[in-house]
Amino acid sequence: MEMASNFIKSIIEEDIASGKVREIVTRFPPEPNAYLHIGHARAIITDFEMARIFGGYTNLRFDDTNPVKEDAMFVEAIKEDIKWLGYTPKNVFFGSDYFEESYQRALLLIRKGLAYVDDQSPEEVSKHRGTLTEPGVESPCRNRSVEENLRLFQEMRDGKYADGEKTLRAKIDMASPNINMRDPVIYRILHITHHNTGDRWCIYPMYDFAHPLQDAIEGVTHSLCSLEYVDHRVLYDWFVEKCEMPHTPHQYEFGRLNITNTIMSKRYLRQLVDAKEVRGYDDPRMPTLVGLRRRGYTPEAIRTFVIGTGLSRINSTVSSEMLENCLRDDLRLKALRVNAVLNPLKVVIDNYPEGQTEWFDAPNNNENEALGLRKIPFEKVVYIERDDFAETAPDKHWKRLSLGLEVRLMHTYFIKCISVVKDQDGTPREIHCTYDPETKSGTGFTARKPNGNLHFVAAGQALPATFNLFEPLMVDSDGDRPLLERLNRDSWHVMNGFVEPSLKDVQSGDKFQFVRNGYFSVDYDSRPGALVFNRIVELKSSFK
RNA sequence: UGGGCUAUGGCCAAGUUGGUCAAGGCAUCGGACUCUGACUCCGAAACCGCUAGUUCGAAUCUAGCUAGCCCAGCCA
């Protein structure tokens, strides 16, 4: 699937047409402090696709300028997720690779009288910043001499000051209506060991200063980010210009991607894990890439979803059904369509010989012959879904089994229900049927129409299996109450049933369509003899 | 009158030298087909946030208005 027309693509096309840029270079700059989720997928896919479409390339750059928040463990996880999505960065860099250069550029700013060391405490800085409607007040340190600033900044670097004691600030405009321009802090003191640079530095650049410099150093042409950075763009441009960067990157912003009934913020996801409301970041109900992967989502489905939802300057909330549809679409012709009974009801076929097993050919995918055939067994005792039987048909639209009605067990025979054995409470324990040898599949029998086609599993050949069915962790319609209050605590249902024998040797991650039910993926915990399947999505159904 | 951004059917989203019926996807509702109530195939809905202008003609131009989102971390 190709990306449709969107405003960023148009900008790039114009830039190429006008000769403004020759090769497109983008970057994906995650901060290594969390697992990636499907919201990030939009950024990743946009960054990589934009470069790919125009024959350029994309760098992966870990934005590790704040050692208090970051963790090397996420570096590998993020690399893995990007690879899984199908992308390969041209280079893998770290923001910390540019600490020395950033430092030199800060020095340049100081020499040009465009940066100064401030002695104010964080509280004072905050107080003097002003408000949305009132200008800020200038720091008493604002007009220090270049020499003094140079000396102080050197001392900051040398570790003479404690955390928070001093900062380096850009000298811009304390009265700017854009608060980002009110002398933003560009270096802060942090006596902490950095996962990459160890104890080499105790001053670290802020995002607003570091990011444009990193982009410029790498030769990024189009620096794509989300809408909340619109107000930072003027600062971005200011730093590139004032620091005299030899290359001028440009920032473009697009809206974030949200999905209905899906929690997407780092904070909430962490909360779910910490509160043990889910089994970890790779819980199949989580919107993290590791969670979606475990659930069984394919990278292709995620890519078509992201590309299909388009790109604009609106923070959009796309229906989760769209994502589900992308998964079905991806697996429709790829997945083997096999039989699984999640909630079994025993069916005894009275007139079928005891101990006999007949093997029938069944297409693995009736829309894709290339996937071939497999054998499925038929026997005297089989299982069907409990939902596929009702003692008396509820209405004329009922296309399943009932007393006196005849249905086809797919790829085998018609069976007719003649009696029901019930438990004390009235629930059917088993039902008795007869089969009609005349109706054998493949013989071209057309004398009667069955009242439906049911999937089944022959009892003697059935493999026991566990099925995990999922619901959203929360529902949007629950309003604005705190997350943990509107959590759906019954979002994971476990069913125990059977699958057909052809599934004996499935491997973790294998995907199937369980006929008339949905798409399933073999869970990581699945073992031969103890199969575990996760339902990725249900099949659509017009059954009411 | 702080600054910035946005506004096209239920949800996304094309469309910007003004002019064939305002793409497409998801969802929804009908119908056909079917050895999956799946798939597939037909059919159905918007006058483009509002108002007033410019024009033979505007979603596309102008003015005013309304609504939503973002910004006061030594976070990113």
Coordinates of C-alpha atoms (C1' of nucleotides) in Angstrom, one line a residue:
Chain A
M1 CA 0.0 0.0 0.0
E2 CA 1.3 3.4 -1.0
M3 CA 0.8 6.5 1.1
A4 CA -1.9 8.7 -0.4
S5 CA -1.6 12.4 -0.9
N6 CA -0.9 14.3 2.2
F7 CA 0.5 17.7 3.1
I8 CA 4.0 16.5 4.0
K9 CA 4.3 14.6 0.9
S10 CA 3.3 17.7 -1.0
I11 CA 5.9 19.8 0.8
I12 CA 8.6 17.3 -0.1
E13 CA 7.5 17.1 -3.7
E14 CA 7.7 20.8 -3.9
D15 CA 11.1 20.9 -2.2
I16 CA 12.5 18.4 -4.7
A17 CA 10.9 20.2 -7.7
S18 CA 12.3 23.5 -6.6
G19 CA 15.7 22.0 -6.0
K20 CA 15.6 23.1 -2.4
V21 CA 16.7 19.6 -1.4
R22 CA 18.3 16.8 -3.3
E23 CA 18.1 13.8 -1.0
I24 CA 15.4 13.4 1.6
V25 CA 16.7 12.6 5.0
T26 CA 14.4 12.0 8.0
R27 CA 14.9 10.7 11.4
F28 CA 12.9 8.8 14.0
P29 CA 14.0 10.2 17.4
P30 CA 12.5 8.1 20.3
E31 CA 13.5 8.8 23.8
P32 CA 14.6 5.4 25.2
N33 CA 12.4 5.3 28.2
A34 CA 9.3 3.3 27.2
Y35 CA 8.0 0.7 24.8
L36 CA 6.7 1.9 21.5
H37 CA 3.0 1.8 21.0
I38 CA 0.8 2.0 17.9
G39 CA 0.7 5.8 18.1
H40 CA 4.4 5.8 17.5
A41 CA 3.8 3.6 14.5
R42 CA 2.4 6.6 12.7
A43 CA 5.7 8.5 13.3
I44 CA 7.9 5.6 12.4
I45 CA 6.0 4.8 9.2
T46 CA 5.7 8.4 8.2
D47 CA 9.4 9.0 8.7
F48 CA 10.5 5.9 6.9
E49 CA 8.0 6.0 4.1
M50 CA 8.6 9.6 3.2
A51 CA 12.3 9.0 2.8
R52 CA 11.7 5.7 1.0
I53 CA 9.2 7.1 -1.5
F54 CA 11.6 9.7 -2.6
G55 CA 14.7 7.5 -2.5
G56 CA 16.2 9.0 0.6
Y57 CA 16.9 7.5 4.0
T58 CA 16.0 7.6 7.7
N59 CA 18.2 7.6 10.8
L60 CA 17.1 6.1 14.1
R61 CA 18.3 8.5 16.8
F62 CA 17.8 7.8 20.4
D63 CA 17.1 11.1 22.1
D64 CA 19.1 10.4 25.3
T65 CA 19.7 13.9 26.5
N66 CA 18.1 13.4 29.9
P67 CA 19.8 10.6 31.8
V68 CA 17.4 10.7 34.7
K69 CA 14.6 9.3 32.6
E70 CA 16.3 6.9 30.3
D71 CA 17.1 3.3 30.3
A72 CA 19.4 1.4 27.9
M73 CA 17.0 -1.6 28.1
F74 CA 14.6 0.3 25.8
V75 CA 17.2 0.8 23.2
E76 CA 17.1 -2.8 22.1
A77 CA 13.3 -3.0 22.5
I78 CA 12.8 0.0 20.2
K79 CA 15.3 -1.3 17.6
E80 CA 13.4 -4.6 17.6
D81 CA 10.0 -3.0 17.2
I82 CA 11.2 -0.9 14.2
K83 CA 12.7 -4.0 12.6
W84 CA 9.5 -5.9 13.2
L85 CA 7.6 -3.1 11.4
G86 CA 9.8 -3.8 8.4
Y87 CA 12.1 -0.8 8.5
T88 CA 15.9 -0.5 8.6
P89 CA 17.5 2.8 9.6
K90 CA 20.4 3.9 7.6
N91 CA 22.2 4.8 10.8
V92 CA 21.6 4.4 14.4
F93 CA 22.7 7.4 16.4
F94 CA 22.4 8.7 19.9
G95 CA 21.7 12.3 20.9
S96 CA 24.6 11.8 23.3
D97 CA 26.9 11.3 20.2
Y98 CA 26.7 15.1 19.8
F99 CA 27.3 16.3 23.3
E100 CA 30.7 17.7 22.5
E101 CA 29.4 19.5 19.4
S102 CA 26.4 20.8 21.3
Y103 CA 28.7 22.1 23.9
Q104 CA 30.8 23.9 21.3
R105 CA 27.7 25.5 19.8
A106 CA 26.6 26.7 23.2
L107 CA 30.0 28.3 23.6
L108 CA 29.5 30.0 20.2
L109 CA 26.1 31.3 21.5
I110 CA 27.8 32.7 24.6
R111 CA 30.5 34.4 22.6
K112 CA 27.9 36.0 20.4
G113 CA 26.1 37.3 23.5
L114 CA 23.2 35.1 22.8
A115 CA 23.4 32.9 25.9
Y116 CA 24.1 33.4 29.5
V117 CA 24.6 31.5 32.7
D118 CA 21.7 32.1 35.1
D119 CA 22.0 31.7 38.9
Q120 CA 18.2 31.7 39.5
S121 CA 16.6 28.7 41.2
P122 CA 14.1 26.7 39.3
E123 CA 11.4 28.4 41.3
E124 CA 12.7 31.8 40.4
V125 CA 13.0 31.0 36.7
S126 CA 9.4 29.8 36.8
K127 CA 8.2 32.8 38.6
H128 CA 9.9 35.2 36.3
R129 CA 8.7 33.5 33.2
G130 CA 5.5 35.4 33.3
T131 CA 2.1 33.9 32.3
L132 CA 0.3 33.3 29.1
T133 CA -1.0 36.9 29.2
E134 CA 1.8 38.7 31.0
P135 CA 5.4 39.1 29.9
G136 CA 8.2 37.6 31.9
V137 CA 10.9 39.6 33.8
E138 CA 14.5 39.4 32.8
S139 CA 17.0 37.6 35.0
P140 CA 19.5 39.7 36.9
C141 CA 22.2 37.6 35.3
R142 CA 21.0 38.3 31.8
N143 CA 23.7 40.9 31.1
R144 CA 26.8 39.2 32.4
S145 CA 29.8 39.7 30.3
V146 CA 30.8 37.1 27.7
E147 CA 34.0 36.4 29.7
E148 CA 32.1 35.7 32.9
N149 CA 29.5 33.5 31.1
L150 CA 32.4 31.5 29.5
R151 CA 34.0 31.0 32.9
L152 CA 30.8 30.1 34.6
F153 CA 29.7 27.7 31.9
Q154 CA 33.2 26.1 32.1
E155 CA 32.7 25.7 35.8
M156 CA 29.3 24.2 35.2
R157 CA 30.9 21.6 33.0
D158 CA 33.7 21.0 35.5
G159 CA 31.2 20.1 38.1
K160 CA 31.6 23.0 40.4
Y161 CA 27.9 23.4 41.0
A162 CA 25.2 21.2 42.3
D163 CA 22.1 20.2 40.3
G164 CA 19.8 23.1 39.7
E165 CA 22.3 25.7 40.9
K166 CA 22.9 27.2 37.5
T167 CA 21.7 26.9 34.0
L168 CA 22.7 28.2 30.6
R169 CA 19.9 30.1 29.0
A170 CA 19.4 31.5 25.5
K171 CA 19.0 35.2 25.4
I172 CA 16.0 35.8 23.3
D173 CA 12.9 37.7 24.5
M174 CA 11.3 37.6 27.9
A175 CA 8.3 39.4 26.6
S176 CA 7.6 37.1 23.7
P177 CA 4.0 35.9 23.4
N178 CA 5.5 32.6 22.7
I179 CA 6.7 31.3 26.0
N180 CA 9.3 29.1 24.4
M181 CA 11.2 32.2 23.4
R182 CA 11.4 33.6 27.0
D183 CA 15.1 32.8 27.4
P184 CA 14.7 29.0 27.4
V185 CA 17.1 27.0 29.4
I186 CA 19.4 25.1 27.1
Y187 CA 21.8 23.4 29.6
R188 CA 21.0 22.1 33.0
I189 CA 23.3 20.4 35.6
L190 CA 22.7 16.8 36.3
H191 CA 25.2 14.8 38.4
I192 CA 24.1 11.4 37.2
T193 CA 25.6 8.6 35.3
H194 CA 24.5 8.5 31.7
H195 CA 23.9 5.1 30.1
N196 CA 26.1 6.0 27.2
T197 CA 28.5 8.7 28.3
G198 CA 29.0 7.6 31.9
D199 CA 30.2 10.4 34.1
R200 CA 31.9 12.3 31.3
W201 CA 29.3 15.1 31.5
C202 CA 27.3 16.7 34.3
I203 CA 25.6 19.2 32.1
Y204 CA 23.0 18.1 29.6
P205 CA 21.4 20.0 26.7
M206 CA 17.6 20.5 26.7
Y207 CA 15.5 19.1 23.9
D208 CA 14.8 22.5 22.2
F209 CA 18.5 23.1 21.9
A210 CA 19.8 19.6 21.2
H211 CA 17.2 18.5 18.7
P212 CA 17.7 21.1 15.9
L213 CA 21.5 20.7 16.2
Q214 CA 21.2 16.9 15.9
D215 CA 19.0 17.2 12.9
A216 CA 21.4 19.7 11.3
I217 CA 24.5 17.6 12.0
E218 CA 22.9 14.5 10.5
G219 CA 21.8 16.4 7.4
V220 CA 18.1 15.8 8.1
T221 CA 16.0 17.7 5.6
H222 CA 12.5 17.1 6.9
S223 CA 12.2 16.8 10.7
L224 CA 8.8 15.4 11.3
C225 CA 7.1 15.7 14.7
S226 CA 3.8 16.0 16.3
L227 CA 1.6 19.1 16.7
E228 CA 2.6 20.1 20.2
Y229 CA 6.0 21.2 18.7
V230 CA 4.4 23.8 16.4
D231 CA 5.2 26.5 19.0
H232 CA 8.8 25.3 19.2
R233 CA 9.5 25.6 15.5
V234 CA 10.5 29.3 15.7
L235 CA 13.0 28.3 18.4
Y236 CA 14.2 25.4 16.4
D237 CA 14.9 27.7 13.5
W238 CA 16.6 30.2 15.9
F239 CA 19.1 27.7 17.1
V240 CA 19.9 26.4 13.7
E241 CA 20.6 29.9 12.5
K242 CA 22.3 31.4 15.6
C243 CA 24.5 28.3 16.1
E244 CA 25.6 28.8 12.4
M245 CA 24.9 25.2 11.5
P246 CA 26.1 24.4 8.0
H247 CA 23.0 22.6 7.1
T248 CA 19.4 23.8 7.7
P249 CA 16.8 21.2 8.5
H250 CA 13.1 22.1 8.7
Q251 CA 10.5 21.0 11.1
Y252 CA 7.0 19.9 10.0
E253 CA 4.3 18.9 12.4
F254 CA 1.5 16.4 12.0
G255 CA -1.3 15.2 14.3
R256 CA -1.1 12.3 16.6
L257 CA -3.0 9.1 15.9
N258 CA -5.4 7.8 18.5
I259 CA -7.7 4.8 18.4
T260 CA -11.1 4.5 20.0
N261 CA -11.2 2.4 23.2
T262 CA -7.4 2.5 23.4
I263 CA -5.2 4.0 26.0
M264 CA -2.2 5.5 24.4
S265 CA -0.3 7.5 26.9
K266 CA 3.0 6.4 28.4
R267 CA 1.8 7.3 31.8
Y268 CA -1.4 5.2 31.6
L269 CA 0.3 2.2 30.1
R270 CA 2.8 2.3 32.9
Q271 CA 0.0 2.6 35.4
L272 CA -1.6 -0.5 34.0
V273 CA 1.6 -2.5 34.3
D274 CA 2.5 -1.2 37.7
A275 CA -1.0 -1.9 39.1
K276 CA -0.8 -5.4 37.7
E277 CA -4.0 -4.8 35.8
V278 CA -2.2 -6.4 32.8
R279 CA 0.5 -9.0 32.6
G280 CA 3.2 -6.7 31.3
Y281 CA 3.9 -4.4 28.4
D282 CA 3.5 -7.4 26.0
D283 CA 0.0 -8.3 27.4
P284 CA -2.1 -9.0 24.3
R285 CA -4.5 -6.3 25.3
M286 CA -1.9 -3.6 25.3
P287 CA -1.5 -1.2 22.4
T288 CA 2.2 -1.5 22.6
L289 CA 3.9 -2.9 19.6
V290 CA 5.1 -5.8 21.7
G291 CA 1.6 -6.3 22.9
L292 CA 0.0 -6.2 19.5
R293 CA 2.7 -8.6 18.2
R294 CA 1.9 -11.1 21.0
R295 CA -1.8 -10.7 20.3
G296 CA -1.1 -11.7 16.7
Y297 CA -1.3 -8.4 14.8
T298 CA 1.0 -8.4 11.8
P299 CA 3.3 -5.5 10.8
E300 CA 1.5 -5.4 7.4
A301 CA -1.8 -4.8 9.1
I302 CA -0.3 -2.0 11.2
R303 CA 1.3 -0.5 8.2
T304 CA -1.8 -0.5 6.1
F305 CA -3.8 0.9 9.0
V306 CA -1.4 3.8 9.5
I307 CA -1.1 4.5 5.8
G308 CA -4.8 4.0 5.3
T309 CA -5.8 6.5 7.9
G310 CA -3.8 9.2 6.3
L311 CA -2.0 12.2 7.7
S312 CA -3.1 15.7 8.6
R313 CA -2.7 18.4 11.1
I314 CA -5.5 17.1 13.2
N315 CA -5.1 14.8 16.2
S316 CA -7.3 12.1 15.0
T317 CA -9.1 9.3 16.7
V318 CA -9.6 6.4 14.4
S319 CA -12.1 3.7 15.0
S320 CA -10.5 0.5 16.3
E321 CA -12.6 -1.4 13.8
M322 CA -10.4 0.1 11.1
L323 CA -7.4 -1.6 12.6
E324 CA -9.3 -4.9 13.0
N325 CA -10.3 -4.7 9.4
C326 CA -6.7 -4.2 8.3
L327 CA -5.7 -7.4 10.2
R328 CA -8.5 -9.4 8.5
D329 CA -7.6 -8.0 5.2
D330 CA -3.9 -9.0 5.6
L331 CA -4.7 -12.5 6.8
R332 CA -7.7 -13.2 4.5
L333 CA -5.7 -15.0 1.8
K334 CA -2.6 -15.9 3.9
A335 CA -4.1 -17.7 6.9
L336 CA -5.1 -21.4 6.8
R337 CA -8.8 -21.7 7.6
V338 CA -9.3 -24.5 10.1
N339 CA -11.7 -25.8 12.6
A340 CA -11.7 -25.0 16.3
V341 CA -14.5 -25.5 18.7
L342 CA -14.1 -23.1 21.7
N343 CA -17.1 -24.1 23.7
P344 CA -17.8 -27.7 22.8
L345 CA -21.1 -29.5 22.7
K346 CA -20.9 -33.3 22.2
V347 CA -22.7 -34.7 19.3
V348 CA -23.3 -38.4 18.9
I349 CA -24.2 -39.6 15.4
D350 CA -26.3 -42.6 16.1
N351 CA -26.2 -44.2 12.7
Y352 CA -22.5 -43.8 12.2
P353 CA -20.3 -46.9 12.8
E354 CA -18.6 -47.0 16.1
G355 CA -14.8 -46.8 15.8
Q356 CA -14.7 -45.6 12.2
T357 CA -12.8 -42.6 11.0
E358 CA -13.2 -41.1 7.6
W359 CA -10.8 -38.6 6.3
F360 CA -12.0 -35.8 4.1
D361 CA -10.1 -33.3 1.9
A362 CA -10.7 -29.7 3.0
P363 CA -9.3 -26.6 1.3
N364 CA -7.0 -24.7 3.6
N365 CA -8.3 -21.5 2.2
N366 CA -11.3 -21.5 -0.1
E367 CA -10.2 -18.2 -1.6
N368 CA -6.7 -19.2 -2.2
E369 CA -6.2 -22.6 -3.8
A370 CA -2.5 -22.2 -3.6
L371 CA -2.7 -23.0 0.1
G372 CA -3.7 -26.6 -0.8
L373 CA -5.7 -29.2 1.0
R374 CA -5.6 -30.9 4.3
K375 CA -7.3 -34.0 5.8
I376 CA -10.0 -33.6 8.4
P377 CA -11.5 -36.6 10.2
F378 CA -15.1 -37.5 10.7
E379 CA -16.3 -39.9 13.4
K380 CA -19.3 -41.0 15.4
V381 CA -18.7 -38.4 18.1
V382 CA -17.9 -34.8 17.2
Y383 CA -17.9 -31.5 18.9
I384 CA -19.8 -28.4 17.7
E385 CA -20.1 -25.0 19.3
R386 CA -22.8 -24.8 21.9
D387 CA -23.9 -21.6 20.3
D388 CA -24.6 -23.5 17.1
F389 CA -27.4 -25.5 18.8
A390 CA -30.7 -24.4 20.1
E391 CA -33.3 -27.0 21.0
T392 CA -35.9 -25.0 19.1
A393 CA -34.9 -22.6 16.4
P394 CA -35.4 -19.0 17.8
D395 CA -36.7 -17.7 14.5
K396 CA -36.9 -18.4 10.8
H397 CA -33.5 -16.8 10.2
W398 CA -31.7 -19.5 12.3
K399 CA -29.1 -21.1 10.2
R400 CA -27.8 -23.6 12.7
L401 CA -28.8 -26.8 14.4
S402 CA -32.0 -27.5 16.2
L403 CA -34.1 -30.5 17.0
G404 CA -35.5 -31.8 13.8
L405 CA -33.3 -29.6 11.6
E406 CA -30.5 -30.7 9.3
V407 CA -27.2 -28.9 8.9
R408 CA -24.0 -29.7 7.1
L409 CA -20.8 -30.3 9.0
M410 CA -18.5 -28.6 6.7
H411 CA -16.7 -30.7 4.2
T412 CA -18.3 -33.9 5.4
Y413 CA -22.0 -34.8 5.9
F414 CA -25.4 -33.4 6.7
I415 CA -26.6 -34.3 10.2
K416 CA -30.0 -34.1 11.6
C417 CA -30.7 -33.6 15.3
I418 CA -33.2 -36.2 16.7
S419 CA -32.8 -35.8 20.5
V420 CA -31.2 -33.9 23.3
V421 CA -29.8 -35.2 26.6
K422 CA -30.0 -32.5 29.2
D423 CA -28.5 -31.9 32.6
Q424 CA -30.7 -31.3 35.6
D425 CA -30.6 -27.6 35.0
G426 CA -31.7 -28.0 31.4
T427 CA -28.5 -27.3 29.6
P428 CA -27.8 -29.8 26.9
R429 CA -25.1 -32.3 27.8
E430 CA -25.1 -34.0 24.4
I431 CA -27.2 -34.2 21.4
H432 CA -28.0 -37.1 19.1
C433 CA -28.1 -36.9 15.4
T434 CA -28.2 -39.1 12.3
Y435 CA -26.2 -38.5 9.3
D436 CA -27.1 -39.1 5.6
P437 CA -24.4 -40.8 3.6
E438 CA -26.0 -39.4 0.4
T439 CA -25.0 -35.9 1.4
K440 CA -21.3 -36.6 1.4
S441 CA -19.3 -33.6 0.4
G442 CA -17.7 -33.7 -3.0
T443 CA -20.4 -35.9 -4.4
G444 CA -22.4 -33.0 -5.8
F445 CA -25.4 -33.7 -3.7
T446 CA -28.0 -30.9 -4.2
A447 CA -31.3 -32.6 -3.4
R448 CA -31.7 -30.8 -0.1
K449 CA -30.3 -27.5 1.3
P450 CA -28.9 -27.7 4.8
N451 CA -30.1 -25.3 7.4
G452 CA -26.6 -23.9 7.7
N453 CA -23.0 -25.0 7.6
L454 CA -21.2 -25.7 10.9
H455 CA -17.6 -26.3 11.7
F456 CA -16.8 -29.2 14.1
V457 CA -14.0 -31.3 15.4
A458 CA -14.1 -35.1 15.5
A459 CA -13.8 -36.1 19.2
G460 CA -11.3 -38.9 18.8
Q461 CA -8.8 -36.7 16.9
A462 CA -9.4 -33.5 18.7
L463 CA -6.5 -31.6 20.3
P464 CA -7.4 -29.8 23.5
A465 CA -6.6 -26.1 23.3
T466 CA -6.9 -23.0 25.3
F467 CA -8.3 -19.9 23.7
N468 CA -7.8 -16.3 24.9
L469 CA -10.4 -13.9 23.9
F470 CA -10.0 -10.2 24.5
E471 CA -12.0 -7.1 25.0
P472 CA -10.9 -3.5 25.1
L473 CA -9.2 -2.6 28.4
M474 CA -11.5 0.4 28.6
V475 CA -14.3 2.0 26.7
D476 CA -14.3 5.6 25.6
S477 CA -18.0 6.0 26.4
D478 CA -17.1 5.6 30.1
G479 CA -16.2 9.3 30.0
D480 CA -13.5 11.1 31.8
R481 CA -13.2 9.3 35.1
P482 CA -9.7 8.2 36.1
L483 CA -8.3 5.3 34.1
L484 CA -8.3 2.7 36.8
E485 CA -11.9 3.5 37.5
R486 CA -13.1 2.9 34.1
L487 CA -11.0 -0.1 33.4
N488 CA -12.8 -3.2 32.0
R489 CA -11.6 -5.8 34.5
D490 CA -13.2 -8.6 32.5
S491 CA -11.3 -8.1 29.3
W492 CA -9.6 -11.5 29.1
H493 CA -11.7 -14.6 28.7
V494 CA -10.3 -18.0 28.7
M495 CA -12.1 -20.8 26.8
N496 CA -11.1 -24.5 26.7
G497 CA -12.0 -26.5 23.7
F498 CA -10.6 -28.4 20.8
V499 CA -8.8 -27.8 17.5
E500 CA -8.5 -30.2 14.5
P501 CA -5.5 -32.5 14.4
S502 CA -3.8 -30.7 11.6
L503 CA -2.7 -28.1 14.2
K504 CA -0.6 -30.5 16.2
D505 CA 2.8 -28.9 15.4
V506 CA 2.0 -25.2 15.4
Q507 CA 4.7 -22.8 16.3
S508 CA 4.4 -19.6 18.4
G509 CA 3.2 -16.8 16.2
D510 CA 1.5 -19.0 13.6
K511 CA -1.8 -17.5 12.5
F512 CA -5.1 -19.1 11.5
Q513 CA -8.6 -18.3 10.7
F514 CA -10.8 -20.5 12.9
V515 CA -13.7 -20.9 10.7
R516 CA -16.8 -18.9 11.6
N517 CA -15.0 -17.4 14.6
G518 CA -12.0 -15.2 13.9
Y519 CA -8.3 -14.9 13.4
F520 CA -6.1 -16.5 16.0
S521 CA -2.4 -16.5 16.7
V522 CA -0.4 -19.1 18.6
D523 CA 0.7 -17.6 22.0
Y524 CA 4.2 -17.6 23.2
D525 CA 3.2 -19.9 26.0
S526 CA 1.7 -22.5 23.7
R527 CA 3.3 -26.0 23.9
P528 CA 2.7 -29.2 22.1
G529 CA -0.1 -30.9 23.9
A530 CA -1.1 -27.6 25.6
L531 CA -1.9 -25.4 22.7
V532 CA -2.8 -21.7 23.5
F533 CA -4.3 -19.4 20.9
N534 CA -5.0 -15.7 21.1
R535 CA -7.9 -14.3 19.2
I536 CA -6.6 -11.4 17.3
V537 CA -9.9 -10.2 15.9
E538 CA -13.3 -11.7 15.3
L539 CA -14.7 -12.4 11.9
K540 CA -17.3 -9.8 10.9
S541 CA -20.8 -11.0 11.4
S542 CA -24.2 -9.8 10.3
F543 CA -25.9 -12.2 12.7
K544 CA -28.0 -10.4 15.2
Chain B
rU1 C1' -7.9 41.5 21.2
rG2 C1' -1.7 36.6 25.1
rG3 C1' 0.4 33.3 21.2
rG4 C1' -0.1 29.1 18.0
rC5 C1' -2.9 25.2 15.4
rU6 C1' -7.4 23.1 13.4
rA7 C1' -12.6 22.9 11.4
rU8 C1' -15.1 18.3 4.5
rG9 C1' -20.9 12.5 5.8
rG10 C1' -20.8 8.4 12.5
rC11 C1' -14.8 7.9 12.3
rC12 C1' -10.4 8.9 9.2
rA13 C1' -9.3 11.6 4.7
rA14 C1' -8.6 13.3 -0.8
rG15 C1' -9.8 17.8 -2.9
rU16 C1' -6.2 24.3 -2.6
rU17 C1' -4.2 28.3 -11.0
rG18 C1' -12.4 28.8 -8.0
rG19 C1' -16.2 25.5 -12.9
rU20 C1' -17.6 17.4 -15.4
rC21 C1' -22.0 13.8 -10.1
rA22 C1' -17.5 16.7 -3.5
rA23 C1' -12.2 10.6 -4.3
rG24 C1' -11.3 6.4 -1.2
rG25 C1' -11.2 3.5 3.4
rC26 C1' -13.7 2.1 8.1
rA27 C1' -18.6 1.9 10.2
rU28 C1' -24.0 1.7 9.3
rC29 C1' -28.6 0.2 6.5
rG30 C1' -30.9 -2.6 2.4
rG31 C1' -30.3 -6.7 -1.4
rA32 C1' -27.6 -10.8 -4.2
rC33 C1' -24.4 -14.9 -3.6
rU34 C1' -22.2 -18.6 -0.5
rC35 C1' -20.1 -26.0 2.0
rU36 C1' -17.6 -19.8 6.9
rG37 C1' -24.5 -15.5 9.0
rA38 C1' -17.1 -14.8 6.5
rC39 C1' -15.4 -13.3 1.6
rU40 C1' -17.3 -11.1 -2.9
rC41 C1' -20.9 -8.2 -5.5
rC42 C1' -24.9 -4.4 -6.1
rG43 C1' -27.5 -0.2 -3.8
rA44 C1' -28.1 3.9 0.0
rA45 C1' -26.1 9.2 3.1
rA46 C1' -22.4 15.2 3.2
rC47 C1' -23.7 21.0 -0.3
rC48 C1' -17.8 21.2 2.8
rG49 C1' -17.9 24.9 11.3
rC50 C1' -21.3 29.6 11.0
rU51 C1' -22.6 34.4 8.7
rA52 C1' -21.9 38.0 5.2
rG53 C1' -19.3 39.2 0.7
rU54 C1' -16.5 38.9 -4.3
rU55 C1' -17.9 36.1 -8.9
rC56 C1' -21.7 33.9 -14.4
rG57 C1' -19.9 30.2 -10.8
rA58 C1' -16.5 28.9 -4.2
rA59 C1' -15.2 23.4 0.0
rU60 C1' -11.5 26.2 -2.7
rC61 C1' -10.8 34.0 -2.6
rU62 C1' -12.2 38.2 1.4
rA63 C1' -14.2 39.8 6.2
rG64 C1' -16.3 38.7 10.7
rC65 C1' -17.8 35.0 14.1
rU66 C1' -18.1 30.2 16.7
rA67 C1' -16.0 25.7 18.5
rG68 C1' -11.9 22.4 19.7
rC69 C1' -6.8 21.5 20.7
rC70 C1' -1.6 23.1 22.3
rC71 C1' 1.8 26.4 25.3
rA72 C1' 3.7 29.2 31.7
rG73 C1' 9.3 21.4 33.1
rC74 C1' 16.3 23.0 34.8
rC75 C1' 10.5 16.7 30.3
rA76 C1' 10.5 15.3 25.4

